[in-house]
JSON list of N, CA and C in Angstrom, two decimals:
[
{"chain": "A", "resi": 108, "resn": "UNK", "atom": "N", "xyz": [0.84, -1.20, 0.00]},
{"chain": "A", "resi": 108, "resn": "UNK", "atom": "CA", "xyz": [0.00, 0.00, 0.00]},
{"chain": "A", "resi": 108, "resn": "UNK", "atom": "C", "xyz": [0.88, 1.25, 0.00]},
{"chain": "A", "resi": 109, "resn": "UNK", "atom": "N", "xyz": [0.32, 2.25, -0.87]},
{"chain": "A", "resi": 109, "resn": "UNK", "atom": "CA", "xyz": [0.75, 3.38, -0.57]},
{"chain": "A", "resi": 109, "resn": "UNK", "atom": "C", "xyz": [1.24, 4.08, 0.90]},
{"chain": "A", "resi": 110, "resn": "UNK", "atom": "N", "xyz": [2.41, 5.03, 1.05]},
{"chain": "A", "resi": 110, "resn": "UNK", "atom": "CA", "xyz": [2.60, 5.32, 2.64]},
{"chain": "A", "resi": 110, "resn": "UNK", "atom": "C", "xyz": [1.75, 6.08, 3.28]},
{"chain": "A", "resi": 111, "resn": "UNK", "atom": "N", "xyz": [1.13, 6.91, 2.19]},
{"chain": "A", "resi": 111, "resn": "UNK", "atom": "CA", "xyz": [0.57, 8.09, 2.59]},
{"chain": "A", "resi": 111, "resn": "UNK", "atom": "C", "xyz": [-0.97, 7.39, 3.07]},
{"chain": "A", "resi": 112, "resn": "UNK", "atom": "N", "xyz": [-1.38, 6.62, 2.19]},
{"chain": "A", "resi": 112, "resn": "UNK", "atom": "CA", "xyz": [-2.42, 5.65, 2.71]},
{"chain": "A", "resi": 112, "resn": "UNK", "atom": "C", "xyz": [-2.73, 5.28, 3.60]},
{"chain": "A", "resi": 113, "resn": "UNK", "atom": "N", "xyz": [-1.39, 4.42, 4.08]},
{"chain": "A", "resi": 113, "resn": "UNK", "atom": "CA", "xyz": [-1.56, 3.65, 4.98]},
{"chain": "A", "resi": 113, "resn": "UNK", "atom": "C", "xyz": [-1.16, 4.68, 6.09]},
{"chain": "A", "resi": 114, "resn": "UNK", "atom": "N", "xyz": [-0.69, 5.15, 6.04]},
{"chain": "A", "resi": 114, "resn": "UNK", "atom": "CA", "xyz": [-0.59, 6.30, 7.46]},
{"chain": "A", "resi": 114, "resn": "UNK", "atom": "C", "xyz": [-1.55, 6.70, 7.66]},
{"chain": "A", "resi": 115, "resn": "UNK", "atom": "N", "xyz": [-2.56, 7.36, 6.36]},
{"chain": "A", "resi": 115, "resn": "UNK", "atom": "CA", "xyz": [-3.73, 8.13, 7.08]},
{"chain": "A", "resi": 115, "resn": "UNK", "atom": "C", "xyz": [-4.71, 6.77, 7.81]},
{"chain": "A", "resi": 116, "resn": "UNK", "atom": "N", "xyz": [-4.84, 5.88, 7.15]},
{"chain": "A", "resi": 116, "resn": "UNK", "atom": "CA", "xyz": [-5.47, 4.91, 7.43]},
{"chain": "A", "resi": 116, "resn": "UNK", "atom": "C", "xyz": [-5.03, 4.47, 9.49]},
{"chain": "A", "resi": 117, "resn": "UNK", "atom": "N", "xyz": [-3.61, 4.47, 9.70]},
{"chain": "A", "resi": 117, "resn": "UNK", "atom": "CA", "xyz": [-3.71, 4.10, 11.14]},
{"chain": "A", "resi": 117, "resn": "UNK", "atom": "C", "xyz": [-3.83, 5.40, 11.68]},
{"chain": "A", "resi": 118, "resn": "UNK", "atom": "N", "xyz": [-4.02, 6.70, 11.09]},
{"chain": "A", "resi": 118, "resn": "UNK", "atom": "CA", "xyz": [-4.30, 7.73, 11.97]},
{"chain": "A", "resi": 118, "resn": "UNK", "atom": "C", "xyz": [-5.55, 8.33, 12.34]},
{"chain": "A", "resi": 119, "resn": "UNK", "atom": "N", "xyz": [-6.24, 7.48, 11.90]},
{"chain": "A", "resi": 119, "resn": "UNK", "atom": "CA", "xyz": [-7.98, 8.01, 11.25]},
{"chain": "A", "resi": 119, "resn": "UNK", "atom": "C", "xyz": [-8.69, 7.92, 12.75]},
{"chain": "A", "resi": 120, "resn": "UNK", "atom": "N", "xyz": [-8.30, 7.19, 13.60]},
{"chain": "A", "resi": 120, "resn": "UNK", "atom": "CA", "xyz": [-9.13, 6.97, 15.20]},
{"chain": "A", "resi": 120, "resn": "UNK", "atom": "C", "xyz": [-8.42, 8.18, 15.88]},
{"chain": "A", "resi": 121, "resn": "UNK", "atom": "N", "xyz": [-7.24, 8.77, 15.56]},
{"chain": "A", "resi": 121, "resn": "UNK", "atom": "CA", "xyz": [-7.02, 9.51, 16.38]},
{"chain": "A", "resi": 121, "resn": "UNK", "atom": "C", "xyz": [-6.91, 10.90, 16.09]},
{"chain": "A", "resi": 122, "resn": "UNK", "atom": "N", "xyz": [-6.88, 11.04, 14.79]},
{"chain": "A", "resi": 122, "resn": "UNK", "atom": "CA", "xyz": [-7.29, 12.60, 14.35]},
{"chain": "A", "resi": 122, "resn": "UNK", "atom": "C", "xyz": [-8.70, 12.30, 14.79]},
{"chain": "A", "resi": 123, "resn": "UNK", "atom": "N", "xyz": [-9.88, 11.49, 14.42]},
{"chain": "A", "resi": 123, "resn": "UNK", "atom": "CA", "xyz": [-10.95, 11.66, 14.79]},
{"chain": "A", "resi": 123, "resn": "UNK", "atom": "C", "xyz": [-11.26, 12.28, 16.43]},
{"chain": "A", "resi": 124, "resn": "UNK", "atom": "N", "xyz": [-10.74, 11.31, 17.16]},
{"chain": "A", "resi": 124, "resn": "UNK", "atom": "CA", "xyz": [-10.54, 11.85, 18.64]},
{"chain": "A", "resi": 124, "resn": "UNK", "atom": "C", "xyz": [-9.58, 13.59, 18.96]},
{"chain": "A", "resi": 125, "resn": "UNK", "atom": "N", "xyz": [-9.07, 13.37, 17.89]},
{"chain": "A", "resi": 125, "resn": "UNK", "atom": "CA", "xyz": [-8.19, 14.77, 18.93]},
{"chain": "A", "resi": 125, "resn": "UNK", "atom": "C", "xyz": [-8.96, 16.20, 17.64]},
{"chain": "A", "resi": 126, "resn": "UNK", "atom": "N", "xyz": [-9.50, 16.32, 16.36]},
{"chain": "A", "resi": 126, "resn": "UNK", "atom": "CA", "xyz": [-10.48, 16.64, 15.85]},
{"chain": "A", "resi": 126, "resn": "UNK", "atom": "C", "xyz": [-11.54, 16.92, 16.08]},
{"chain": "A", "resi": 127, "resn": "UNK", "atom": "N", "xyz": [-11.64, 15.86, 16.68]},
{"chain": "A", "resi": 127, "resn": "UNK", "atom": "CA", "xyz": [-13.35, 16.59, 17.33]},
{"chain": "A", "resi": 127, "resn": "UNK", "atom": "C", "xyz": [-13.74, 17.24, 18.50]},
{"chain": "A", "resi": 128, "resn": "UNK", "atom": "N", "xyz": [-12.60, 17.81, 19.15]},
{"chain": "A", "resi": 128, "resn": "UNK", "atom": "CA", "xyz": [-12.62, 18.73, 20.06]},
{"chain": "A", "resi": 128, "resn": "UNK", "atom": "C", "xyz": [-12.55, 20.39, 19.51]},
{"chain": "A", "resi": 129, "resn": "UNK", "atom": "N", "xyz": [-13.70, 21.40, 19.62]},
{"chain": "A", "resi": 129, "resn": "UNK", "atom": "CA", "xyz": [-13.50, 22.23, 19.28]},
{"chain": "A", "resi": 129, "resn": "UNK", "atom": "C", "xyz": [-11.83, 23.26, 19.15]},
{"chain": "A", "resi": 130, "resn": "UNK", "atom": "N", "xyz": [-11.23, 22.85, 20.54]},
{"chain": "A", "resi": 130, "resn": "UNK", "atom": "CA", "xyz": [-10.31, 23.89, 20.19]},
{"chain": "A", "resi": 130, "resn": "UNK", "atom": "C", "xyz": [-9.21, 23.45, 20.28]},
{"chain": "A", "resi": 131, "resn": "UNK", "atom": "N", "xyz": [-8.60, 22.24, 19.94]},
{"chain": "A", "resi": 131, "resn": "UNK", "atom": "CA", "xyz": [-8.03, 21.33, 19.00]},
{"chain": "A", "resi": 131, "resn": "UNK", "atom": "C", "xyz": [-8.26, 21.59, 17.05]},
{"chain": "A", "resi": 132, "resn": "UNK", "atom": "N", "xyz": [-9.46, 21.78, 16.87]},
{"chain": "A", "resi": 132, "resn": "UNK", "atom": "CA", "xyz": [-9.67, 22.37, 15.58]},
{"chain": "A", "resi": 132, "resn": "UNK", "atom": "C", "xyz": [-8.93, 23.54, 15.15]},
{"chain": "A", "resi": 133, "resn": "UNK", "atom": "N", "xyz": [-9.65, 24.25, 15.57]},
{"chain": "A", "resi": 133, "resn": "UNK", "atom": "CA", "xyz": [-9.39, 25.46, 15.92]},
{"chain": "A", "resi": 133, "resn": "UNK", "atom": "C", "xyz": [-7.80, 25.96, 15.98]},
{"chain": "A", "resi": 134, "resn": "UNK", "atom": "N", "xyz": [-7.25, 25.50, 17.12]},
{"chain": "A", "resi": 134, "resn": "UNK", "atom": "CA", "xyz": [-5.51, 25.17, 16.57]},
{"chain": "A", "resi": 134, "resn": "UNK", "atom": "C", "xyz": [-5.32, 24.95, 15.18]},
{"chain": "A", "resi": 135, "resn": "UNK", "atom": "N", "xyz": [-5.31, 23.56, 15.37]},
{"chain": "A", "resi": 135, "resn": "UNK", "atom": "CA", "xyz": [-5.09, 22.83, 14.14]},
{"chain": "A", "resi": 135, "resn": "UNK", "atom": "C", "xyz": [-5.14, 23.99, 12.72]},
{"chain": "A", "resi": 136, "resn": "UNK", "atom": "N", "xyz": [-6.13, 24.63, 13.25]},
{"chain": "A", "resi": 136, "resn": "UNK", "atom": "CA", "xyz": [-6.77, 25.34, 11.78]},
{"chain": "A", "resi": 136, "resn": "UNK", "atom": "C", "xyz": [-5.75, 26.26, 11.54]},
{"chain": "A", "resi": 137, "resn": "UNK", "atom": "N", "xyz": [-5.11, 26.92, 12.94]},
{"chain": "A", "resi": 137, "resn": "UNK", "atom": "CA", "xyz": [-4.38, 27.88, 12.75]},
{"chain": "A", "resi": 137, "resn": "UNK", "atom": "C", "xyz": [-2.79, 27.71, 12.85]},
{"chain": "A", "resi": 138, "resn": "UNK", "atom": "N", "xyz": [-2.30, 26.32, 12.91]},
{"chain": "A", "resi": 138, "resn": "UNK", "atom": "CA", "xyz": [-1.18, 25.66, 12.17]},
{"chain": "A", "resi": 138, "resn": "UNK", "atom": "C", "xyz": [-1.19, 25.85, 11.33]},
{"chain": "A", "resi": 139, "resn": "UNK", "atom": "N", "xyz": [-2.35, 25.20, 10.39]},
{"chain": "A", "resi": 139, "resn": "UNK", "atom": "CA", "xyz": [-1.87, 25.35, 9.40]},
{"chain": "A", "resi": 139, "resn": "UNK", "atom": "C", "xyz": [-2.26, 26.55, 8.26]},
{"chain": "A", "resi": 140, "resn": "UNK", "atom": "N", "xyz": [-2.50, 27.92, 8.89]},
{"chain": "A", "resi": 140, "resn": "UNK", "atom": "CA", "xyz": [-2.57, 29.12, 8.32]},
{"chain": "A", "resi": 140, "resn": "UNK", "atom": "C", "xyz": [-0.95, 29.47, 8.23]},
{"chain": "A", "resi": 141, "resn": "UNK", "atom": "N", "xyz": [-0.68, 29.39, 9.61]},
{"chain": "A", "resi": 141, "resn": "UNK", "atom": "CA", "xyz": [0.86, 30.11, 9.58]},
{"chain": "A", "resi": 141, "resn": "UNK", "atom": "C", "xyz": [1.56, 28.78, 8.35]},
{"chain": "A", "resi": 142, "resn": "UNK", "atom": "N", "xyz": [1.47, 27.63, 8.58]},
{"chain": "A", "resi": 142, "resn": "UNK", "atom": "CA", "xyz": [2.31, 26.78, 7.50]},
{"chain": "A", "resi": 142, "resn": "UNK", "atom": "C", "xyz": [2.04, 27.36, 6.00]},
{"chain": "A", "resi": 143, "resn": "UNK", "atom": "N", "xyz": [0.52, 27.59, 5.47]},
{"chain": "A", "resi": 143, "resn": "UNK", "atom": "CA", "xyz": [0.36, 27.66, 4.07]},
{"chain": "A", "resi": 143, "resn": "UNK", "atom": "C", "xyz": [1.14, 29.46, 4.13]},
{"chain": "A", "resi": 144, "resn": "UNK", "atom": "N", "xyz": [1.09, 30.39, 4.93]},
{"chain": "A", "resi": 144, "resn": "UNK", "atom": "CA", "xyz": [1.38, 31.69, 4.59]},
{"chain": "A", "resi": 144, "resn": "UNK", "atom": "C", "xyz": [2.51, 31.57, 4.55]},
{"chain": "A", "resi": 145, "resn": "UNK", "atom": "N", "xyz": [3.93, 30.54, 5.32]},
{"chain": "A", "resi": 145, "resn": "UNK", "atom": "CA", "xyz": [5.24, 30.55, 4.88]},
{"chain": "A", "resi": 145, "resn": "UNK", "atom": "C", "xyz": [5.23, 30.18, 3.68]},
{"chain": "A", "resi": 146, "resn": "UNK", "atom": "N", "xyz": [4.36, 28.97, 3.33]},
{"chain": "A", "resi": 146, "resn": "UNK", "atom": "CA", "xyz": [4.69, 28.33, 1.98]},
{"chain": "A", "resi": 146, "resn": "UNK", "atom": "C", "xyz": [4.35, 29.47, 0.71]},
{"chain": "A", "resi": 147, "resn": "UNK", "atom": "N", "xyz": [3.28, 30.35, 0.89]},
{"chain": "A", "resi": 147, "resn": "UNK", "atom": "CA", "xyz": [2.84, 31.48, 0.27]},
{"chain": "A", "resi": 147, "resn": "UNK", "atom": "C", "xyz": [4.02, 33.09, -0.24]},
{"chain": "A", "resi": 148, "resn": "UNK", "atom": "N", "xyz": [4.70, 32.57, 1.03]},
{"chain": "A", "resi": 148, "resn": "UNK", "atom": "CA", "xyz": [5.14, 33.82, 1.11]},
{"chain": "A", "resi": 148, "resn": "UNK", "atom": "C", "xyz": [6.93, 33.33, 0.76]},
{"chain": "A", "resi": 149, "resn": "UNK", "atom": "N", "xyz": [6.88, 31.83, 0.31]},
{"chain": "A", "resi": 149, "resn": "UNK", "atom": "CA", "xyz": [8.18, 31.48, 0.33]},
{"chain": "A", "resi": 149, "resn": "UNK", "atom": "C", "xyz": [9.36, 31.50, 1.14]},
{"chain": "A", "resi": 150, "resn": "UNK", "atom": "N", "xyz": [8.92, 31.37, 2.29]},
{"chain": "A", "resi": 150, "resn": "UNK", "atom": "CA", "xyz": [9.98, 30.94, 3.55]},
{"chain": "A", "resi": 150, "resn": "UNK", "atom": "C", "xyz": [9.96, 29.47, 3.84]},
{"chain": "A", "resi": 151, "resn": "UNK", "atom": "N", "xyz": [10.98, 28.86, 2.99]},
{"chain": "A", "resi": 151, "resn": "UNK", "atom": "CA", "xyz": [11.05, 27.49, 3.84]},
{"chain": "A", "resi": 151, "resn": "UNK", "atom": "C", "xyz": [11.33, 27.18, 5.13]},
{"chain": "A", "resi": 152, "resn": "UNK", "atom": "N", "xyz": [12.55, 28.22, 5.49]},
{"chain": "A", "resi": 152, "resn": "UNK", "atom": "CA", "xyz": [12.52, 27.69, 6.93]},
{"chain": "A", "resi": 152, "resn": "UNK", "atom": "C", "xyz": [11.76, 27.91, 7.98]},
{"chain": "A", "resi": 153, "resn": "UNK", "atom": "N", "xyz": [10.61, 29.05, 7.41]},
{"chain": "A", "resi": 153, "resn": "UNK", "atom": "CA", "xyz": [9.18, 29.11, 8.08]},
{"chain": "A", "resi": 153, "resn": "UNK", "atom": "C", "xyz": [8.21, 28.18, 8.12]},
{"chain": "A", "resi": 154, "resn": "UNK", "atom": "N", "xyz": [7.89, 27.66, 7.08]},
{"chain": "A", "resi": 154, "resn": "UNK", "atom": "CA", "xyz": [6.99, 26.33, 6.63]},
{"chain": "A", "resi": 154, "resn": "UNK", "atom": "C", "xyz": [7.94, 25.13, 7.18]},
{"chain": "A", "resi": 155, "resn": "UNK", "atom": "N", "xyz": [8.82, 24.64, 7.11]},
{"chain": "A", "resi": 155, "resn": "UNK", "atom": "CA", "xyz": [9.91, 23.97, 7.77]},
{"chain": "A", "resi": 155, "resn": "UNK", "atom": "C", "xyz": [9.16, 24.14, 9.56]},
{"chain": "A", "resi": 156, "resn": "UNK", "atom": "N", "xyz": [9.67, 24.97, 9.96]},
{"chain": "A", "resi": 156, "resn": "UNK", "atom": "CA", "xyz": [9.93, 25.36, 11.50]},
{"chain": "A", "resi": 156, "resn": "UNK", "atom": "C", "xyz": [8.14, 25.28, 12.17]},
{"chain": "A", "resi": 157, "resn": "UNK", "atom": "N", "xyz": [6.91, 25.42, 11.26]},
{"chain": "A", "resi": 157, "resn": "UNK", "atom": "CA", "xyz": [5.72, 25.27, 11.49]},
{"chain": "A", "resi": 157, "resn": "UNK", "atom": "C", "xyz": [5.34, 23.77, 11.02]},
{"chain": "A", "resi": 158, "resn": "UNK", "atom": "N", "xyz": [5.29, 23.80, 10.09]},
{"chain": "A", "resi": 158, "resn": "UNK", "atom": "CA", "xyz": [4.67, 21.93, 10.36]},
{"chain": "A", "resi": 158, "resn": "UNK", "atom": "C", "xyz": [5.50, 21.13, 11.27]},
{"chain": "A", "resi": 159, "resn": "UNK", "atom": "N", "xyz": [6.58, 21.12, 11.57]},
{"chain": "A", "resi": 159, "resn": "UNK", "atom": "CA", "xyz": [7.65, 20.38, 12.81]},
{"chain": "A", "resi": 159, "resn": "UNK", "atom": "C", "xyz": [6.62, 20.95, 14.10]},
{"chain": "A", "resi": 160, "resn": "UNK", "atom": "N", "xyz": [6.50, 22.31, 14.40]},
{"chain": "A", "resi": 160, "resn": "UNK", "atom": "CA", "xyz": [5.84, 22.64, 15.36]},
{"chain": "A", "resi": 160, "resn": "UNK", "atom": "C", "xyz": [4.32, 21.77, 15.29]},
{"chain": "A", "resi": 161, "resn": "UNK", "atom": "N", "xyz": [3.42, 21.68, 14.11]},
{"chain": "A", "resi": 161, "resn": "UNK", "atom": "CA", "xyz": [2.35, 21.45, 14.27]},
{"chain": "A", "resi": 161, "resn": "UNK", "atom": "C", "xyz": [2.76, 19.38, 14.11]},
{"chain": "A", "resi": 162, "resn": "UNK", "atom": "N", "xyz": [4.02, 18.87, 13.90]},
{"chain": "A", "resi": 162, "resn": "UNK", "atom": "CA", "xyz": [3.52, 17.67, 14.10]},
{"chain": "A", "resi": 162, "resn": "UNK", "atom": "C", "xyz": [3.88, 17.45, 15.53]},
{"chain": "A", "resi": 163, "resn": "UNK", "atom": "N", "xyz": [4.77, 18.00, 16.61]},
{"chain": "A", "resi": 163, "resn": "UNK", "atom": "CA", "xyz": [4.75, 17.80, 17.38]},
{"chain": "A", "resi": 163, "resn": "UNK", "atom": "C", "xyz": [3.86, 18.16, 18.36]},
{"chain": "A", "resi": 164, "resn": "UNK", "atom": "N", "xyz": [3.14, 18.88, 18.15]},
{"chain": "A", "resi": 164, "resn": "UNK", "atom": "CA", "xyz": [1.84, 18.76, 18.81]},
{"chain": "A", "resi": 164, "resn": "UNK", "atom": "C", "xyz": [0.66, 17.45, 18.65]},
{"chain": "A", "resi": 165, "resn": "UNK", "atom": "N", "xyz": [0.59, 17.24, 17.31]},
{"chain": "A", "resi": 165, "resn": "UNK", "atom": "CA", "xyz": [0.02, 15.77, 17.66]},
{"chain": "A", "resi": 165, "resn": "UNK", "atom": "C", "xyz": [0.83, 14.86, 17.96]},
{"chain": "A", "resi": 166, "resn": "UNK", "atom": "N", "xyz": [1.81, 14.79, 18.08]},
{"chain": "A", "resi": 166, "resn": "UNK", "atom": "CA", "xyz": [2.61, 13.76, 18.72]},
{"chain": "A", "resi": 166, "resn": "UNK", "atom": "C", "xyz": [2.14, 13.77, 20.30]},
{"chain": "A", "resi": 167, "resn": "UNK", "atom": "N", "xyz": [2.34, 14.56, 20.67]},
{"chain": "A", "resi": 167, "resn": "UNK", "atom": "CA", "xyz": [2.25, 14.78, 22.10]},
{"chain": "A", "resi": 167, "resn": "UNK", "atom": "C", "xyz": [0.68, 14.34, 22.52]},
{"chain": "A", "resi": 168, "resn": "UNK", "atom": "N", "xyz": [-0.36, 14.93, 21.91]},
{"chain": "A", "resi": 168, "resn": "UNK", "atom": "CA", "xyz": [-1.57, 14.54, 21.91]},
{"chain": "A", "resi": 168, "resn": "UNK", "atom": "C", "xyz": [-1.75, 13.23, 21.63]},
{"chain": "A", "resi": 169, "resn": "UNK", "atom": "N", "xyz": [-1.38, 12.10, 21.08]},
{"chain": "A", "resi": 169, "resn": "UNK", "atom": "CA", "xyz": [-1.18, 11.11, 20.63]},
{"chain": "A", "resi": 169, "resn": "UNK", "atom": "C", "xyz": [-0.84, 10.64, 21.78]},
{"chain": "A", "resi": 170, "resn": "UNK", "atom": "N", "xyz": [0.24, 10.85, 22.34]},
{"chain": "A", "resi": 170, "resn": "UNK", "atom": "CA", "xyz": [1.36, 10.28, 23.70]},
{"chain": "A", "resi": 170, "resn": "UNK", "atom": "C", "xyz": [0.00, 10.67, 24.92]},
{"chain": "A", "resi": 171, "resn": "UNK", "atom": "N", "xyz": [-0.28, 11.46, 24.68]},
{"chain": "A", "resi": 171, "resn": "UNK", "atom": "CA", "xyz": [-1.12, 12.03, 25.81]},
{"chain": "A", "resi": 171, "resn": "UNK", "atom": "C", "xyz": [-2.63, 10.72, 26.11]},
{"chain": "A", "resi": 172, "resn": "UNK", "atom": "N", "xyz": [-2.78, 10.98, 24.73]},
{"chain": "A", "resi": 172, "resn": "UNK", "atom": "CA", "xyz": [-4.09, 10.05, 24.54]},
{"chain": "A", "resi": 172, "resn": "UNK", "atom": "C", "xyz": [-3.50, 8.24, 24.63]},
{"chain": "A", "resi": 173, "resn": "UNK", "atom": "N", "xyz": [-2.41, 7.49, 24.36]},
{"chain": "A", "resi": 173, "resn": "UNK", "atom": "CA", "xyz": [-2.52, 6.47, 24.27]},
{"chain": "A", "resi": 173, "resn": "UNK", "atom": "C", "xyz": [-1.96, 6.10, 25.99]},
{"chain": "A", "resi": 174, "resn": "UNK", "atom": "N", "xyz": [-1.56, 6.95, 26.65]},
{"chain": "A", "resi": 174, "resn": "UNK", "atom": "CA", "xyz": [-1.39, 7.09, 27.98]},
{"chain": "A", "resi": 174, "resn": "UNK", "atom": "C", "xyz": [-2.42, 6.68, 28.74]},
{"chain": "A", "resi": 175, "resn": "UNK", "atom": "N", "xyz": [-3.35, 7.48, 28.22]},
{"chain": "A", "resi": 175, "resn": "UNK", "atom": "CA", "xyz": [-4.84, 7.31, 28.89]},
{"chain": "A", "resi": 175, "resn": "UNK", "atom": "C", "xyz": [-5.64, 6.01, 28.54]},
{"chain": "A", "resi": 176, "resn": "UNK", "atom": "N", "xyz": [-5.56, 5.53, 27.72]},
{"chain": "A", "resi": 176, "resn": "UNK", "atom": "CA", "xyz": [-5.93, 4.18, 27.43]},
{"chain": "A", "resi": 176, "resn": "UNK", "atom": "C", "xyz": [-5.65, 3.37, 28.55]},
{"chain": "A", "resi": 177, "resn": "UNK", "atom": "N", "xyz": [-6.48, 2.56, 29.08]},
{"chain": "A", "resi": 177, "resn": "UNK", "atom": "CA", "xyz": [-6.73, 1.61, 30.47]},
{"chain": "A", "resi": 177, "resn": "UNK", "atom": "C", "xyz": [-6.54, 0.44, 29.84]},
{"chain": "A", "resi": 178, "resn": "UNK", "atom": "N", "xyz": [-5.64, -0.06, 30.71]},
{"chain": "A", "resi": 178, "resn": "UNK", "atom": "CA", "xyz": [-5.31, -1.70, 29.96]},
{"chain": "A", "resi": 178, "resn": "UNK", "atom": "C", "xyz": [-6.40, -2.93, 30.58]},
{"chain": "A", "resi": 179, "resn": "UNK", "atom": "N", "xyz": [-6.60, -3.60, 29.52]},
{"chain": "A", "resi": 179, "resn": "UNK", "atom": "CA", "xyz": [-7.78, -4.45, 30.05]},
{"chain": "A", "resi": 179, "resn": "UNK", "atom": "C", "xyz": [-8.07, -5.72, 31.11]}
]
Protein backbone atom coordinates (compact mmCIF):
# COMPACT_ATOMS: atom_id res chain seq x y z
CA UNK A 1 0.00 0.00 0.00
CA UNK A 2 0.75 3.38 -0.57
CA UNK A 3 2.60 5.32 2.64
CA UNK A 4 0.57 8.09 2.59
CA UNK A 5 -2.42 5.65 2.71
CA UNK A 6 -1.56 3.65 4.98
CA UNK A 7 -0.59 6.30 7.46
CA UNK A 8 -3.73 8.13 7.08
CA UNK A 9 -5.47 4.91 7.43
CA UNK A 10 -3.71 4.10 11.14
CA UNK A 11 -4.30 7.73 11.97
CA UNK A 12 -7.98 8.01 11.25
CA UNK A 13 -9.13 6.97 15.20
CA UNK A 14 -7.02 9.51 16.38
CA UNK A 15 -7.29 12.60 14.35
CA UNK A 16 -10.95 11.66 14.79
CA UNK A 17 -10.54 11.85 18.64
CA UNK A 18 -8.19 14.77 18.93
CA UNK A 19 -10.48 16.64 15.85
CA UNK A 20 -13.35 16.59 17.33
CA UNK A 21 -12.62 18.73 20.06
CA UNK A 22 -13.50 22.23 19.28
CA UNK A 23 -10.31 23.89 20.19
CA UNK A 24 -8.03 21.33 19.00
CA UNK A 25 -9.67 22.37 15.58
CA UNK A 26 -9.39 25.46 15.92
CA UNK A 27 -5.51 25.17 16.57
CA UNK A 28 -5.09 22.83 14.14
CA UNK A 29 -6.77 25.34 11.78
CA UNK A 30 -4.38 27.88 12.75
CA UNK A 31 -1.18 25.66 12.17
CA UNK A 32 -1.87 25.35 9.40
CA UNK A 33 -2.57 29.12 8.32
CA UNK A 34 0.86 30.11 9.58
CA UNK A 35 2.31 26.78 7.50
CA UNK A 36 0.36 27.66 4.07
CA UNK A 37 1.38 31.69 4.59
CA UNK A 38 5.24 30.55 4.88
CA UNK A 39 4.69 28.33 1.98
CA UNK A 40 2.84 31.48 0.27
CA UNK A 41 5.14 33.82 1.11
CA UNK A 42 8.18 31.48 0.33
CA UNK A 43 9.98 30.94 3.55
CA UNK A 44 11.05 27.49 3.84
CA UNK A 45 12.52 27.69 6.93
CA UNK A 46 9.18 29.11 8.08
CA UNK A 47 6.99 26.33 6.63
CA UNK A 48 9.91 23.97 7.77
CA UNK A 49 9.93 25.36 11.50
CA UNK A 50 5.72 25.27 11.49
CA UNK A 51 4.67 21.93 10.36
CA UNK A 52 7.65 20.38 12.81
CA UNK A 53 5.84 22.64 15.36
CA UNK A 54 2.35 21.45 14.27
CA UNK A 55 3.52 17.67 14.10
CA UNK A 56 4.75 17.80 17.38
CA UNK A 57 1.84 18.76 18.81
CA UNK A 58 0.02 15.77 17.66
CA UNK A 59 2.61 13.76 18.72
CA UNK A 60 2.25 14.78 22.10
CA UNK A 61 -1.57 14.54 21.91
CA UNK A 62 -1.18 11.11 20.63
CA UNK A 63 1.36 10.28 23.70
CA UNK A 64 -1.12 12.03 25.81
CA UNK A 65 -4.09 10.05 24.54
CA UNK A 66 -2.52 6.47 24.27
CA UNK A 67 -1.39 7.09 27.98
CA UNK A 68 -4.84 7.31 28.89
CA UNK A 69 -5.93 4.18 27.43
CA UNK A 70 -6.73 1.61 30.47
CA UNK A 71 -5.31 -1.70 29.96
CA UNK A 72 -7.78 -4.45 30.05
Amino acid sequence: ADLVTETRLRMRFFRHQSLSRPARLAASFGEYALIAKAIETGSESDAQQSMRAHIMVGGNLFADMVASIKPE
